[in-house]
Amino acid sequence: MATVAGLEALLVNLGLEMPVPRFPAADVLAKPIDVFRGYLATLLGSILTLDASAIYAAIASTSDISLGDLDVIIPRLRLSIEDVQREFNLHRPVSPLFQRIFVEGVHIRCFFSLRTLPGFLLPYIRNRGALYGQETQLGLRDVTAPEKGYNKVVVEFSSPNVPSEFSDMYLRSTILGSFISNLYESMGCEVVRLNYLGDWGKQIGLLAVGWQRYGKEDALAEDPVGHLLDIKAHIEEDFRPEIKAIKDAKEANQDAQALEGQGIFEERDAYFKKMEDGDADAVAL
């Protein structure tokens, strides 16, 4: 039914006339409410002797369903309330899609038929499955020129710190990134998902020092993640006394620069500097 022919077959069974009213701003195959708007515009156009396109442009959804499902502001039609009411008295608007259509103040209020609505909407949704709710027009570079194609969107998400354990903040970013990517795809955009693995900070220099001390190729081949976590735990344990010594020195207002230039501090920073300089062996590791 995700074709005009399929849609019309459904609507014929509901007692509606064919063809389905079509307007430039309508997307009846993606937005079911546009079907209601189209039939309402055509119905009011015949009663009020107005161009249906002008009426379609004046139809709006209501913010309070107690006031109707669709609403037309009469002044936007350049008609008087009295003229509209008179035409309604002469030609009562009737459609299988609507339970009531009536004038109230400056409004033409329209309520969907509770009998017809599920018979139309449920098959409409079921036929589209996961595609229901997608509006591919939103992703067009130019709505007036679809041949120009769709926008391209790059979504970068997760970006875990390579030498650190995967934490909930990375998982959160992954979930959000996936959601945003799916959202743009539902708009028709070409989406590029970029899971950037970063960063090359001093933490990876520390992990490299740990590998030089505790790394084993056979253990890495057997359990890559587990072995790297073991290395990380060992080198952090070795590094902890140096961190404490520097912290104590700073709290005592002593010069800690000398401490930062020796031991694991010096090894870590030296390895990271090699990586920044593009040293082949450092980068290969």
XYZ file of C-alpha atoms in Angstrom:
285
model
C 0.000 0.000 0.000
C 3.034 2.282 0.047
C 1.977 3.375 -3.423
C -0.760 5.713 -4.565
C -2.657 2.749 -6.004
C -2.443 0.874 -2.700
C -3.540 3.940 -0.766
C -6.507 4.476 -3.057
C -7.557 0.836 -2.690
C -7.700 1.304 1.079
C -9.634 4.569 0.830
C -12.174 3.148 -1.631
C -13.050 0.516 0.964
C -13.730 3.345 3.406
C -16.196 4.946 0.997
C -14.027 7.782 -0.310
C -13.953 9.103 -3.852
C -10.897 8.735 -6.049
C -8.371 9.895 -7.001
C -6.707 10.906 -3.747
C -6.494 14.723 -3.670
C -2.875 15.733 -4.300
C -1.238 19.038 -3.414
C 2.394 20.186 -3.798
C 2.930 20.397 -0.038
C 1.295 17.025 0.657
C 3.099 13.726 1.121
C 0.195 11.304 1.352
C 2.419 8.213 1.208
C 4.428 9.252 4.271
C 2.087 11.464 6.311
C -1.436 10.093 6.798
C -2.716 13.417 8.106
C -2.067 14.875 4.649
C -4.745 12.523 3.324
C -7.243 14.088 5.738
C -6.082 17.574 4.820
C -6.416 16.857 1.124
C -9.965 15.556 1.370
C -10.943 18.396 3.709
C -9.527 21.019 1.330
C -11.376 19.461 -1.607
C -14.637 19.238 0.343
C -14.490 22.831 1.599
C -13.410 24.049 -1.828
C -16.562 22.640 -3.404
C -18.823 24.075 -0.686
C -17.226 27.526 -0.515
C -16.356 27.743 -4.228
C -12.691 28.332 -3.486
C -9.421 26.980 -4.827
C -8.687 23.824 -2.826
C -4.956 24.628 -2.814
C -5.612 27.884 -0.958
C -7.728 26.037 1.582
C -5.091 23.314 2.001
C -2.526 25.973 2.893
C -4.879 27.326 5.566
C -5.455 23.984 7.309
C -3.609 23.521 10.596
C -3.479 20.940 13.356
C -4.923 22.001 16.689
C -2.977 22.238 19.932
C -5.988 20.990 21.907
C -7.852 17.958 20.558
C -10.996 19.054 22.385
C -11.123 21.835 19.777
C -10.839 19.427 16.866
C -8.156 17.573 14.953
C -7.855 20.086 12.119
C -8.642 23.772 12.084
C -9.140 26.382 9.373
C -8.975 30.080 10.265
C -11.754 31.660 8.216
C -10.078 35.087 7.709
C -7.219 33.283 5.936
C -9.740 32.290 3.279
C -10.700 35.943 2.772
C -14.324 35.113 3.531
C -16.679 36.424 6.173
C -17.832 34.164 8.961
C -21.436 34.801 7.920
C -20.780 33.683 4.333
C -19.120 30.475 5.472
C -21.897 29.710 7.939
C -24.520 30.327 5.266
C -22.834 27.923 2.849
C -22.536 25.321 5.602
C -26.266 25.676 6.297
C -27.008 25.129 2.603
C -24.427 22.400 1.973
C -23.621 20.438 5.094
C -20.015 19.150 4.803
C -20.034 15.357 4.989
C -17.155 12.906 4.542
C -16.416 9.379 5.811
C -13.153 10.752 7.221
C -14.791 13.315 9.492
C -17.219 13.006 12.350
C -18.004 16.716 12.522
C -17.129 19.832 10.526
C -18.632 23.048 11.852
C -18.094 26.791 12.224
C -17.218 28.180 15.639
C -16.250 31.836 15.747
C -13.454 32.404 13.242
C -12.703 28.675 13.072
C -13.846 25.796 10.934
C -13.327 22.919 13.345
C -12.920 19.378 12.070
C -13.018 16.133 14.056
C -11.797 12.861 12.585
C -14.295 10.018 12.410
C -13.622 7.576 15.243
C -15.160 4.856 13.110
C -13.023 5.482 10.019
C -9.746 6.549 11.659
C -8.559 3.114 12.892
C -9.726 1.453 9.674
C -7.462 3.807 7.744
C -4.559 4.431 10.090
C -3.796 0.906 11.335
C -3.429 -0.661 7.846
C -1.477 2.440 6.776
C 1.026 1.951 9.614
C 1.178 -1.841 9.299
C 1.963 -1.639 5.605
C 4.927 0.678 6.168
C 6.337 -1.103 9.194
C 9.635 0.444 10.294
C 9.344 3.045 7.533
C 6.276 4.624 9.132
C 6.978 8.147 10.353
C 9.890 8.747 7.996
C 9.755 12.025 6.082
C 12.427 11.830 3.420
C 11.505 15.261 2.072
C 13.182 16.793 5.129
C 16.601 15.625 3.948
C 16.413 17.129 0.476
C 18.976 19.790 -0.352
C 16.234 21.722 -2.102
C 12.584 20.723 -1.626
C 11.661 22.527 -4.837
C 14.320 20.599 -6.787
C 14.431 16.960 -5.569
C 16.841 16.074 -8.378
C 19.586 17.868 -6.418
C 19.598 14.957 -4.020
C 19.857 14.643 -0.267
C 22.095 16.230 2.333
C 25.106 14.314 3.624
C 25.545 14.184 7.395
C 28.581 12.977 9.339
C 27.784 11.786 12.864
C 30.788 11.194 15.110
C 30.040 9.308 18.281
C 31.510 7.186 21.054
C 35.171 8.171 20.433
C 36.523 6.088 23.320
C 39.949 6.778 24.742
C 41.947 3.803 23.439
C 44.062 3.087 26.534
C 41.179 3.569 28.982
C 38.452 1.162 29.995
C 35.167 1.523 28.104
C 32.938 3.502 30.457
C 29.256 4.391 30.592
C 29.922 7.812 29.059
C 31.148 6.135 25.867
C 28.130 3.828 25.855
C 25.856 6.842 26.276
C 27.550 8.591 23.362
C 27.199 5.437 21.263
C 23.466 5.194 21.964
C 22.900 8.884 21.267
C 25.017 8.755 18.110
C 23.110 5.759 16.810
C 19.792 7.465 17.551
C 20.828 10.674 15.775
C 22.119 8.690 12.790
C 18.826 6.815 12.482
C 16.921 10.084 12.777
C 18.817 11.665 9.883
C 18.417 8.503 7.802
C 14.659 8.661 8.353
C 14.829 12.125 6.780
C 16.469 10.671 3.688
C 19.953 12.030 4.410
C 23.109 10.146 3.476
C 24.598 9.395 6.891
C 28.244 8.579 7.569
C 28.775 7.067 11.020
C 32.223 7.880 12.375
C 33.352 6.089 15.502
C 36.643 7.894 16.043
C 39.049 5.973 18.252
C 41.011 8.483 20.292
C 42.855 9.882 21.895
C 46.602 9.576 21.577
C 47.219 11.219 24.910
C 49.840 10.390 27.505
C 47.635 7.533 28.708
C 48.529 5.561 25.601
C 52.188 6.350 26.247
C 51.751 4.848 29.718
C 50.116 1.742 28.259
C 53.033 1.388 25.835
C 55.493 1.486 28.751
C 53.376 -1.172 30.440
C 53.512 -3.321 27.307
C 57.301 -3.066 27.217
C 57.375 -4.339 30.812
C 54.555 -6.871 30.935
C 53.355 -7.508 27.391
C 53.336 -11.029 25.958
C 52.459 -11.702 22.335
C 50.933 -15.119 23.034
C 48.710 -13.744 25.824
C 47.643 -10.872 23.556
C 46.705 -13.289 20.782
C 44.668 -15.432 23.185
C 42.820 -12.605 24.991
C 43.607 -9.144 23.534
C 41.325 -7.047 25.728
C 41.927 -9.008 28.903
C 45.703 -8.922 28.501
C 45.736 -5.170 27.822
C 43.603 -4.586 30.914
C 46.084 -6.621 32.971
C 48.968 -4.560 31.578
C 47.075 -1.361 32.350
C 46.454 -2.462 35.934
C 50.125 -3.418 36.461
C 51.615 -0.225 35.056
C 49.161 1.978 36.938
C 50.111 0.178 40.142
C 53.804 0.830 39.376
C 53.032 4.453 38.522
C 50.951 5.201 41.601
C 53.894 5.882 44.006
C 55.401 8.393 41.557
C 52.069 10.225 41.248
C 51.795 10.363 45.042
C 55.362 11.636 45.400
C 54.695 14.490 42.962
C 51.395 15.323 44.655
C 53.080 15.429 48.065
C 55.864 17.634 46.709
C 53.400 20.119 45.244
C 51.370 20.221 48.462
C 54.600 20.982 50.328
C 55.345 23.771 47.826
C 58.405 21.891 46.588
C 59.632 21.773 43.005
C 58.175 18.625 41.425
C 59.681 19.178 37.990
C 62.660 16.941 38.668
C 60.372 14.085 39.706
C 58.366 14.452 36.475
C 61.554 14.000 34.449
C 62.450 10.551 35.713
C 61.023 7.077 36.212
C 57.766 6.089 34.551
C 56.892 9.757 34.058
C 59.933 10.168 31.822
C 59.342 6.868 29.974
C 55.681 7.693 29.336
C 56.336 11.195 28.041
C 59.270 10.056 25.897
C 57.202 7.330 24.247
C 54.305 9.680 23.592
C 56.717 12.229 22.062
C 57.939 9.522 19.663
C 54.339 8.872 18.619
C 53.734 12.574 18.024
C 56.904 12.717 15.929
C 55.712 9.771 13.836
C 58.361 7.300 14.986
C 57.590 4.131 13.005
C 58.287 1.672 15.841
C 56.298 3.684 18.396
C 53.287 4.034 16.107
C 53.452 0.376 15.041
C 53.153 -0.767 18.643
